[in-house]
Amino acid sequence: MSNRLIGETSPYLLQHADDPVDWYPWGEEAFEKARAEDKPVFLSIGYSACHWCHVMARESFRDETIAALLNADFVSVKVDREERPDVDNLYMTACQAMTGSGGWPLSLFLTPDKKPFFAGTYLPKTARYGMPGFCELLSAITAAWTNERERLLRSADMLLKALATTDAKAPAPNGDLLSRARAAFSNRFDAAYGGFGPAPKFPAPQNLLFLLQQYEKHGDAQALHMAAFTLERMAAGGIFDQIGGGFCRYSTDRRFLVPHFEKMLYDNALLILAYSKAYELTGTRSFLDTAEQTAAYLLREMRSDDGGFYCAQDADSEGEEGRYYLFTPQEVETVLGKEAGAAFNAFYEITDAGNFEGKNIPNRLRRAETGERFRAERQKLLAYRRERMSLKTDKKQLTCWNALAIAGLCALYRVSGKEAYLRAAAETYGFLRKKLMRGEMLFASVKDGKTGSRAFLDDHAGLALAALSLYDATLDLEYLKTAAFRAKTAIDLFFDHGEGGFFFSGRENEALPIRTKEVYDGALPCGNSVMTYVLARLSVLAPDRAREEVFRKEIGFMKRHAAATLMGAGMFLLALSDAEEPPMKVVAVEAGEDAGMLPLAVPLGANVRMLDRETDEYPLKNGAKTYYVCRSFTCLPPENAWKKEWSKKPEATR
């Protein structure tokens, strides 16, 4: 028999609709039941592509004994973290405060008024891995709720009070954050294998973009090496799908060989940005090839007919992690023929011994070549792989993640000159306008035509970034107006004018026990980082006195938090650098029939203004289209044509 999740549209919730656990979706019905029956709430948060969520589901949520305990003594609530990022954000923050770590599945016990008093992540059915068994834990929580409730309630109140006052505790930053950040990355750089720190290694494209920016502005050779070497190693490893393109969520090992096999839209969108920027700065063709293969994957497998992108593809296939991606030498030779198959196996390290549970993750970590000569063979293996078994796709569509895809596609258009990428970006923007906006209202998600919650900070910030990216690519002022409007809306709904910073949830969202502010980048940039970047760009492109005041306060707020964990602030550091060390500024003055886009040679990240007529400040030269360019605090003489030296790459220095 199905439980209450059967009426939901979230693929993750529907995965649990046939569990024997009497699940409730997040909502007042569940908490009213908990109050009426005087029971604690068990809250489980996850997402459809999460491997360990599947493991806990098989071990515990489909187990009749566990289900009986949950149904008797708790009210059980399931949440899709992608559909309700506000709920996930609050309780992940609580989990990290209580345990020092976080992750999914996220498992919490709450009072009927939504206050957390115990938190964890994956919990095995019986004690192992140094973790308590879920069965024993349920009995212990029930006993504590009965016999020690006052202690639980006090600890819950103290935790929420501490979380609500973290803003005021952030110290003033010391020293130059940008130079300190470059040093922090250098100290953690893995010179042997790329990336930063030990495994697991997440791509964190915003950090790589910051390092590339520091090379672009200062000729910092070490910053370029760290970013470029990491991008090369990731593209050669198993974290990159050598057959079908696109990146998995993270590498479980130091070498980028063995991935956590789920693929997320946001990773791939941001990595297209990073590889595009690396190609722009270095001219290294393999960076462009990787960006294009990643875009091809998204456009082929993650996009709906109406232009919107789906969330994720599952790590598991037919109940096994990564099975979809693995090959044996015999399989390859059967598909390609003995001679071609043997050459392919040798190049991509596909052996009888295997490199993952007896099978093989194709990789070229020992090769200097990119494998372009195997393009036809990869296409054959891709077709074979898709026929061999299916890969589950979460077809929920999120505003924020689609916005990041727009930004990535616009960057790829600008470095490749291929208009198909710009068309795809514009179509996705049209999808957002049609499916996730009603007038001025913005929604966070849509699935099967049903919109989810009102948009959160990340959605408004992401959409502003997407609009700026489309403006950069087209110089269509409507996109710039949209970016300014979204920034104003975000300020109205989310900004804390007292302490500074943007709350994750706004005035239009459900009221939770406290409002949190995300201040550190995780796998994707936090809303405060993206908003800082958006405000930095708008301060040049569309100056506004009221918005400028918010921008100054936001910079100060984020500086205090970024100073504590500089490697978790890559997107903010990009914005801070642009605020303190302005990027190239271009004013293009049109002359009647001479209207049109700027040359693609204009660097990514440059601030470009288009004037449809001359002004006293910006007169036409020789009566024709005129470019005014300023960089490195110096303005160059106006010219009628874009000059090659304006786009010249920096000289690397130490």
XYZ file of C-alpha atoms in Angstrom:
654
model
C 0.000 0.000 0.000
C 1.178 3.498 -0.781
C 1.737 6.181 1.859
C 0.989 9.911 1.672
C 3.886 10.566 -0.718
C 1.981 8.983 -3.601
C 0.375 12.339 -4.447
C 3.720 14.185 -4.771
C 5.557 15.015 -8.014
C 9.131 14.892 -6.666
C 10.905 11.775 -8.021
C 12.697 11.426 -4.681
C 9.476 11.439 -2.670
C 7.855 9.041 -5.120
C 10.766 6.637 -4.600
C 9.466 6.319 -1.019
C 5.740 6.222 -1.761
C 5.620 2.431 -1.325
C 7.734 2.255 1.847
C 5.995 0.678 4.863
C 6.923 3.882 6.750
C 3.893 6.164 7.057
C 5.669 9.122 5.460
C 4.222 12.609 5.355
C 5.450 15.303 2.967
C 6.642 18.493 4.674
C 3.586 20.445 5.772
C 1.375 21.411 8.696
C -0.567 18.144 8.604
C 2.466 16.251 9.862
C 3.279 18.692 12.649
C -0.355 18.952 13.744
C -0.414 15.158 14.076
C 2.803 15.267 16.129
C 1.310 17.868 18.465
C -1.989 16.012 18.786
C -0.295 12.680 19.540
C 2.588 14.198 21.545
C 5.252 12.551 19.376
C 8.615 13.706 18.072
C 9.106 14.115 14.321
C 11.628 12.079 12.351
C 12.787 14.204 9.417
C 14.637 12.555 6.513
C 16.079 14.786 3.772
C 17.671 13.538 0.569
C 17.476 13.656 -3.209
C 16.803 11.209 -6.017
C 20.371 10.709 -7.289
C 21.895 10.136 -3.815
C 23.583 6.726 -3.448
C 23.589 6.621 0.361
C 19.956 7.717 0.408
C 19.207 4.576 -1.598
C 21.251 2.466 0.820
C 19.379 3.753 3.879
C 16.084 3.252 2.055
C 16.893 -0.402 1.317
C 18.242 -1.119 4.788
C 15.763 0.765 6.947
C 12.817 2.483 5.290
C 11.703 -0.683 3.497
C 12.226 -2.800 6.602
C 9.012 -3.773 8.382
C 10.591 -3.726 11.860
C 12.014 -0.211 11.439
C 8.774 0.990 9.878
C 6.787 -0.352 12.838
C 8.984 1.601 15.287
C 8.713 4.805 13.263
C 4.966 4.474 12.785
C 4.321 3.758 16.466
C 6.483 6.402 18.136
C 7.166 9.136 15.558
C 5.630 11.199 12.819
C 7.898 10.658 9.812
C 8.472 13.424 7.243
C 10.305 13.099 3.905
C 11.820 16.144 2.147
C 13.430 16.490 -1.270
C 16.310 18.889 -0.574
C 16.179 20.226 -4.130
C 12.477 21.019 -3.852
C 12.742 22.563 -0.360
C 16.264 23.996 -0.096
C 15.099 26.237 2.758
C 14.224 23.234 4.935
C 17.467 21.513 3.948
C 19.496 24.661 4.623
C 18.132 25.135 8.137
C 18.480 21.537 9.250
C 21.829 20.970 7.538
C 23.132 23.990 9.448
C 21.756 22.447 12.637
C 23.355 19.069 11.839
C 26.737 20.664 11.185
C 26.497 22.608 14.445
C 25.619 19.460 16.405
C 27.956 16.957 14.757
C 30.645 18.962 12.969
C 29.725 17.503 9.580
C 26.800 17.051 7.213
C 25.641 15.286 4.085
C 22.782 13.277 2.693
C 20.685 11.471 3.674
C 20.155 13.983 6.459
C 18.416 12.477 9.489
C 16.979 14.607 12.309
C 14.587 14.370 15.197
C 12.442 17.435 15.859
C 9.950 18.662 18.389
C 6.390 19.160 17.060
C 7.234 22.871 16.666
C 10.086 21.990 14.244
C 13.032 22.456 16.619
C 15.866 19.907 16.112
C 17.279 18.022 19.097
C 19.246 15.212 17.394
C 20.922 15.059 13.973
C 22.950 12.712 11.820
C 23.349 11.661 8.211
C 23.357 8.053 6.970
C 22.479 5.714 9.828
C 22.954 1.949 9.284
C 20.185 -0.374 10.430
C 22.523 -1.984 12.978
C 25.624 -0.437 14.546
C 28.682 -0.440 12.242
C 31.206 1.983 10.677
C 31.448 3.460 14.193
C 27.839 4.669 13.898
C 24.884 3.752 16.114
C 22.299 1.403 14.649
C 19.092 3.107 13.510
C 16.988 0.543 15.365
C 18.728 1.207 18.688
C 18.679 4.946 18.086
C 14.901 4.993 17.625
C 14.450 3.215 20.950
C 16.853 5.622 22.680
C 15.088 8.697 21.233
C 11.698 7.342 22.316
C 13.013 6.775 25.855
C 14.561 10.250 26.017
C 11.343 11.858 24.712
C 9.432 10.100 27.476
C 11.869 10.515 30.355
C 14.153 13.472 29.553
C 12.016 15.773 27.476
C 12.892 18.986 29.279
C 16.564 18.408 28.531
C 15.822 17.810 24.836
C 13.680 20.950 24.617
C 16.357 23.090 26.315
C 19.076 21.836 23.971
C 16.864 22.514 20.939
C 16.179 26.080 22.092
C 19.860 26.706 22.830
C 20.893 25.420 19.408
C 18.454 27.627 17.514
C 19.435 30.641 19.593
C 23.113 30.014 18.789
C 22.382 29.614 15.067
C 20.370 32.832 15.010
C 23.246 34.911 16.446
C 26.174 33.713 14.311
C 26.171 36.903 12.185
C 27.095 39.132 15.090
C 30.021 36.858 16.051
C 31.898 37.075 12.759
C 35.141 39.006 13.378
C 36.465 41.837 11.256
C 38.818 40.507 8.546
C 42.567 40.965 8.808
C 44.800 41.793 5.846
C 44.279 41.535 2.107
C 41.747 38.739 1.593
C 42.649 38.230 -2.059
C 46.352 37.618 -1.453
C 45.529 35.519 1.620
C 43.171 33.436 -0.505
C 45.804 32.832 -3.194
C 48.186 31.669 -0.457
C 45.521 29.407 1.077
C 44.899 27.681 -2.253
C 48.638 27.317 -2.830
C 49.106 25.707 0.581
C 46.354 23.148 -0.071
C 47.162 22.467 -3.729
C 47.826 18.832 -4.628
C 50.799 19.252 -6.960
C 50.815 15.560 -7.889
C 47.184 15.051 -8.883
C 45.495 18.452 -8.989
C 42.732 19.755 -6.783
C 43.047 20.878 -3.203
C 43.439 18.837 -0.047
C 42.791 15.114 0.359
C 39.928 13.027 -1.009
C 37.048 13.339 -1.485
C 37.643 16.059 -4.064
C 34.804 18.252 -5.289
C 35.181 20.284 -8.514
C 34.282 23.667 -6.865
C 34.444 25.537 -10.222
C 34.033 28.913 -8.518
C 37.433 28.430 -6.863
C 39.056 27.658 -10.212
C 37.401 30.726 -11.729
C 38.866 32.858 -8.938
C 42.367 31.515 -9.625
C 41.966 32.111 -13.364
C 40.823 35.656 -12.598
C 43.947 36.270 -10.520
C 46.111 35.168 -13.429
C 44.134 37.393 -15.793
C 44.535 40.445 -13.556
C 48.009 39.899 -12.125
C 49.742 37.372 -14.369
C 49.917 35.045 -11.335
C 51.564 31.953 -12.861
C 50.958 29.782 -9.792
C 47.243 30.611 -9.803
C 47.034 29.656 -13.487
C 48.965 26.431 -12.917
C 46.739 25.356 -10.014
C 43.544 25.978 -11.987
C 44.739 24.625 -15.344
C 46.382 21.496 -13.916
C 43.261 20.709 -11.880
C 41.038 21.171 -14.932
C 43.349 18.918 -16.988
C 43.378 16.168 -14.355
C 39.606 16.244 -13.870
C 39.003 16.035 -17.621
C 41.363 13.043 -17.857
C 39.937 11.188 -14.867
C 36.925 9.057 -14.177
C 35.094 12.008 -12.632
C 34.611 13.053 -16.274
C 32.493 10.667 -18.332
C 34.976 9.791 -21.076
C 32.260 8.123 -23.171
C 29.314 10.509 -22.938
C 30.756 13.739 -21.547
C 29.764 15.548 -18.382
C 31.116 15.414 -14.834
C 30.096 13.351 -11.834
C 29.562 15.019 -8.481
C 32.971 14.403 -6.884
C 35.960 12.089 -6.810
C 36.241 9.599 -3.969
C 40.012 9.320 -4.466
C 42.911 11.730 -4.731
C 43.544 11.073 -8.462
C 40.066 11.989 -9.780
C 39.738 8.364 -10.950
C 36.777 6.948 -9.006
C 33.770 9.269 -8.896
C 30.620 9.338 -6.862
C 28.703 8.544 -10.020
C 25.716 10.860 -9.766
C 25.684 13.743 -12.243
C 24.234 17.096 -11.204
C 23.156 19.948 -13.467
C 24.845 22.635 -11.364
C 28.299 21.008 -11.456
C 28.234 20.697 -15.213
C 26.883 24.209 -15.754
C 29.624 25.779 -13.619
C 32.347 23.594 -15.103
C 31.396 24.765 -18.591
C 32.072 28.274 -17.282
C 35.447 27.280 -15.819
C 36.651 25.387 -18.895
C 35.482 28.211 -21.178
C 37.437 30.756 -19.150
C 40.522 28.524 -19.118
C 40.331 28.211 -22.904
C 39.920 31.966 -23.293
C 43.035 32.651 -21.221
C 45.300 29.869 -22.479
C 44.074 28.940 -25.950
C 44.457 25.269 -24.941
C 42.076 23.415 -27.245
C 41.394 20.560 -24.813
C 39.682 22.989 -22.421
C 37.235 24.011 -25.153
C 36.706 20.355 -26.120
C 35.836 19.465 -22.515
C 33.403 22.381 -22.238
C 31.740 21.366 -25.504
C 31.503 17.689 -24.540
C 29.915 18.729 -21.246
C 27.421 20.977 -23.024
C 26.651 18.187 -25.504
C 25.845 15.870 -22.578
C 23.510 18.424 -20.990
C 21.735 19.191 -24.260
C 21.409 15.503 -25.145
C 20.376 13.916 -21.847
C 19.358 16.606 -19.373
C 17.095 18.898 -21.382
C 13.345 18.808 -21.964
C 11.670 19.696 -25.236
C 10.570 23.039 -23.763
C 14.175 24.137 -23.111
C 14.465 23.514 -19.374
C 17.188 21.346 -17.846
C 16.576 18.462 -15.448
C 18.218 18.158 -12.020
C 20.317 15.030 -11.932
C 21.086 11.519 -13.051
C 21.339 8.693 -10.545
C 24.540 7.170 -9.216
C 22.953 3.705 -9.153
C 21.920 1.516 -12.067
C 20.009 -1.711 -11.508
C 20.785 -1.416 -7.800
C 24.570 -1.022 -8.191
C 26.599 2.157 -7.870
C 28.168 3.214 -11.159
C 27.174 0.093 -13.105
C 25.976 2.152 -16.088
C 29.448 3.652 -16.596
C 31.614 0.531 -16.245
C 33.109 -1.624 -19.010
C 35.036 -4.857 -19.443
C 37.638 -5.233 -22.221
C 35.479 -7.918 -23.814
C 32.462 -5.603 -24.027
C 34.500 -2.919 -25.759
C 35.959 -5.368 -28.265
C 32.507 -6.791 -29.007
C 31.184 -3.318 -29.825
C 34.214 -1.921 -31.668
C 35.814 -5.035 -33.094
C 38.928 -6.770 -31.801
C 41.603 -4.465 -33.212
C 39.844 -1.127 -32.619
C 38.620 -2.364 -29.239
C 42.121 -3.349 -28.131
C 43.446 0.104 -29.072
C 40.598 1.786 -27.206
C 41.142 -0.396 -24.126
C 44.844 0.390 -24.066
C 44.253 4.127 -24.334
C 41.508 4.324 -21.676
C 43.065 1.798 -19.243
C 40.345 -0.821 -19.594
C 41.908 -4.060 -18.358
C 40.976 -7.550 -17.223
C 41.946 -6.648 -13.646
C 39.718 -3.555 -13.633
C 40.026 -0.374 -11.587
C 36.645 -0.433 -9.818
C 35.111 -3.581 -8.336
C 36.498 -5.806 -11.080
C 35.336 -3.584 -13.950
C 36.675 -0.400 -15.487
C 36.085 3.317 -15.304
C 37.487 4.638 -18.619
C 40.139 7.294 -18.013
C 43.229 8.805 -19.607
C 45.110 9.844 -16.489
C 48.348 8.409 -17.896
C 47.925 10.020 -21.306
C 48.949 13.425 -22.551
C 46.569 13.122 -25.504
C 42.898 14.067 -25.334
C 41.560 10.994 -27.118
C 40.075 12.945 -30.028
C 41.077 10.175 -32.436
C 38.571 7.905 -30.668
C 35.581 10.184 -31.267
C 33.749 7.647 -33.484
C 34.480 4.805 -31.066
C 33.119 6.806 -28.143
C 29.885 7.423 -30.051
C 29.460 3.689 -30.667
C 30.087 2.887 -27.005
C 27.692 5.642 -25.922
C 24.930 4.135 -28.059
C 25.741 0.653 -26.716
C 25.762 1.877 -23.118
C 22.359 3.531 -23.467
C 20.876 0.332 -24.935
C 22.534 -1.856 -22.309
C 20.651 -0.301 -19.378
C 18.787 2.868 -18.476
C 19.929 5.654 -16.185
C 17.337 7.290 -13.944
C 16.939 11.022 -14.466
C 15.329 13.347 -11.938
C 13.169 15.451 -14.256
C 12.402 18.125 -11.697
C 13.501 21.532 -13.028
C 14.974 24.159 -10.721
C 15.177 27.884 -11.371
C 18.615 28.355 -9.817
C 20.296 25.436 -11.570
C 18.757 26.304 -14.951
C 20.040 29.849 -14.473
C 23.569 28.502 -13.973
C 23.196 26.470 -17.169
C 22.322 29.691 -19.022
C 25.484 31.352 -17.689
C 27.624 28.398 -18.762
C 26.145 28.231 -22.261
C 26.585 31.983 -22.773
C 30.259 31.736 -21.807
C 30.750 28.807 -24.168
C 29.111 30.732 -26.996
C 31.430 33.656 -26.435
C 34.632 31.609 -26.544
C 33.552 29.222 -29.324
C 31.522 31.569 -31.535
C 28.911 28.811 -32.009
C 25.461 30.398 -31.984
C 23.754 27.096 -31.074
C 24.897 27.630 -27.474
C 23.440 31.138 -27.351
C 20.158 29.877 -28.817
C 20.014 27.140 -26.190
C 20.667 29.678 -23.416
C 17.924 31.980 -24.722
C 15.492 29.049 -24.971
C 16.205 28.050 -21.369
C 15.616 31.641 -20.273
C 12.310 31.511 -22.165
C 11.454 28.287 -20.332
C 12.038 29.982 -16.973
C 9.838 32.919 -17.944
C 7.048 30.662 -19.163
C 7.068 27.892 -16.542
C 8.465 29.464 -13.372
C 7.208 33.039 -13.439
C 3.710 34.408 -13.007
C 3.921 38.128 -13.512
C 6.589 39.267 -11.079
C 6.317 36.105 -8.958
C 9.143 33.584 -9.276
C 8.988 29.924 -8.252
C 11.831 27.625 -7.229
C 10.882 24.440 -9.085
C 8.489 22.784 -11.494
C 7.689 19.128 -12.137
C 4.926 17.774 -14.380
C 3.575 21.305 -14.784
C 3.217 21.830 -11.015
C 5.284 24.648 -9.496
C 6.831 24.271 -6.061
C 7.640 26.874 -3.422
C 8.084 30.559 -4.063
C 11.656 31.299 -5.071
C 14.490 31.528 -2.567
C 17.555 33.789 -2.583
C 19.530 31.400 -4.799
C 16.813 31.530 -7.456
C 16.685 35.337 -7.632
C 20.484 35.613 -7.543
C 20.904 32.897 -10.166
C 18.344 34.447 -12.483
C 20.060 37.840 -12.184
C 23.371 36.158 -13.084
C 21.741 34.423 -16.067
C 20.286 37.717 -17.297
C 23.703 39.391 -16.991
C 25.253 36.518 -18.970
C 22.693 36.928 -21.744
C 23.282 40.682 -21.702
C 27.032 40.107 -22.033
C 26.406 37.840 -25.027
C 23.830 39.997 -26.817
C 23.987 43.515 -25.324
C 20.182 43.402 -25.287
C 19.246 45.980 -22.631
C 16.125 44.006 -21.662
C 18.382 41.408 -20.056
C 20.224 44.115 -18.114
C 16.882 45.500 -16.912
C 15.888 41.994 -15.783
C 19.115 41.614 -13.820
C 18.534 44.955 -12.093
C 14.908 44.040 -11.333
C 15.872 40.673 -9.836
C 18.539 42.347 -7.694
C 15.975 44.855 -6.398
C 13.505 42.045 -5.666
C 16.178 40.083 -3.796
C 17.003 43.156 -1.706
C 13.316 43.732 -0.929
C 12.633 40.105 0.028
C 15.851 38.822 1.590
C 18.280 41.561 2.656
C 19.009 42.200 6.338
C 19.448 45.973 6.489
C 20.496 45.748 10.146
C 23.297 43.170 10.227
C 23.905 42.911 6.484
C 23.700 39.813 4.332
C 20.808 38.117 2.558
C 18.603 35.548 4.264
C 18.062 32.292 2.378
C 14.273 32.541 2.799
C 12.309 35.687 2.112
C 9.101 37.372 3.105
C 7.151 35.248 0.599
C 8.469 31.903 1.902
C 7.220 29.654 4.679
C 8.325 30.810 8.131
C 10.699 28.280 9.712
C 11.995 28.416 13.328
C 14.820 30.757 12.265
C 15.992 32.429 9.056
C 19.491 31.390 8.057
C 22.066 33.086 5.850
C 24.298 30.947 3.653
C 27.735 32.555 3.647
C 30.048 29.807 2.375
C 30.144 28.131 -1.008
C 29.582 24.399 -1.038
C 29.413 22.367 -4.226
C 27.792 25.409 -5.794
C 28.123 29.085 -4.837
C 25.862 30.311 -2.052
C 23.236 32.959 -2.684
C 25.159 35.669 -0.823
C 28.250 35.073 -2.986
C 26.268 35.210 -6.221
C 24.387 38.315 -5.098
C 27.670 40.051 -4.276
C 28.922 39.277 -7.770
C 25.668 40.487 -9.352
C 25.787 43.722 -7.346
C 29.424 44.274 -8.332
C 28.536 43.994 -12.016
C 25.444 46.184 -11.718
C 27.367 48.887 -9.873
C 29.214 49.496 -13.160
C 26.581 48.578 -15.742
C 23.524 50.198 -14.151
C 24.549 52.418 -11.217
C 21.902 53.007 -8.567
C 22.486 54.868 -5.276
C 20.203 52.700 -3.093
C 21.609 49.463 -4.511
C 25.151 50.774 -4.037
C 24.517 51.200 -0.307
C 23.350 47.565 -0.070
C 26.410 46.486 -2.071
C 28.815 48.182 0.350
C 27.086 46.594 3.335
C 27.056 43.183 1.628
C 30.789 43.402 0.882
C 31.503 44.165 4.540
C 29.230 41.369 5.755
C 30.747 38.771 3.445
C 34.316 39.850 4.177
C 33.802 39.010 7.851
C 32.613 35.492 7.035
C 34.943 34.772 4.119
C 37.984 35.597 6.237
C 37.383 32.447 8.297
C 37.262 29.975 5.369
C 38.749 31.559 2.268
C 38.619 28.346 0.227
C 34.868 28.259 0.775
C 34.378 31.741 -0.672
C 35.493 31.480 -4.290
C 32.498 33.232 -5.822
C 32.635 36.045 -3.275
C 36.363 36.459 -3.912
C 35.589 36.879 -7.628
C 33.176 39.661 -6.714
C 35.547 41.253 -4.189
C 38.335 41.339 -6.756
C 36.054 43.021 -9.286
C 35.001 45.559 -6.661
C 38.589 46.358 -5.628
C 40.354 45.769 -8.962
C 37.813 46.556 -11.689
C 37.893 44.331 -14.779
C 38.010 45.726 -18.303
C 35.287 48.301 -18.902
C 34.027 48.842 -22.439
C 31.614 51.488 -23.678
C 30.453 50.925 -27.260
C 28.772 53.900 -28.877
C 26.544 52.989 -31.832
C 26.150 55.063 -34.977
C 22.768 54.469 -36.603
C 23.023 51.606 -39.096
C 26.226 50.427 -37.438
C 24.430 48.773 -34.473
C 25.285 45.214 -33.496
C 26.936 42.906 -30.988
C 30.441 43.408 -29.650
C 33.240 41.228 -31.008
C 33.513 37.856 -29.249
C 37.102 38.825 -28.377
C 35.821 40.961 -25.479
C 36.944 39.011 -22.368
C 34.463 37.106 -20.220
C 33.756 39.146 -17.098
C 34.319 42.514 -18.761
C 31.730 45.190 -18.010
C 30.231 46.357 -21.301
C 27.831 49.238 -21.816
C 26.139 49.887 -25.139
C 25.030 53.427 -25.991
C 22.630 53.823 -28.915
C 23.822 57.399 -29.533
C 26.820 59.569 -28.716
C 26.937 61.687 -25.549
C 29.131 64.524 -24.331
C 31.150 61.993 -22.327
C 31.298 59.424 -25.134
C 31.291 61.147 -28.561
C 31.603 59.230 -31.809
C 34.997 59.158 -33.490
C 34.849 59.888 -37.214
C 31.059 59.577 -37.052
C 31.294 55.761 -36.790
C 30.850 53.118 -34.080
C 33.359 53.861 -31.332
C 34.891 51.762 -28.538
C 36.045 53.258 -25.227
C 38.153 50.781 -23.215
C 39.520 51.120 -19.680
C 41.615 48.492 -17.906
C 44.129 48.401 -15.045
C 42.929 51.855 -13.942
C 43.913 53.288 -17.359
C 41.617 54.489 -20.155
C 42.837 53.958 -23.718
C 42.206 56.240 -26.723
C 38.828 55.637 -28.437
C 38.895 53.507 -31.613
C 36.440 52.640 -34.385
C 37.399 48.950 -34.445
C 38.206 46.447 -31.706
C 41.990 46.224 -31.375
C 43.679 42.852 -30.950
C 45.964 44.039 -28.191
C 42.937 44.850 -26.003
C 42.284 41.107 -25.782
C 45.932 40.180 -25.295
C 46.495 37.483 -22.677
C 48.533 38.421 -19.591
C 52.207 37.583 -19.234
C 52.716 35.038 -16.482
C 54.771 36.302 -13.547
C 55.652 34.971 -10.143
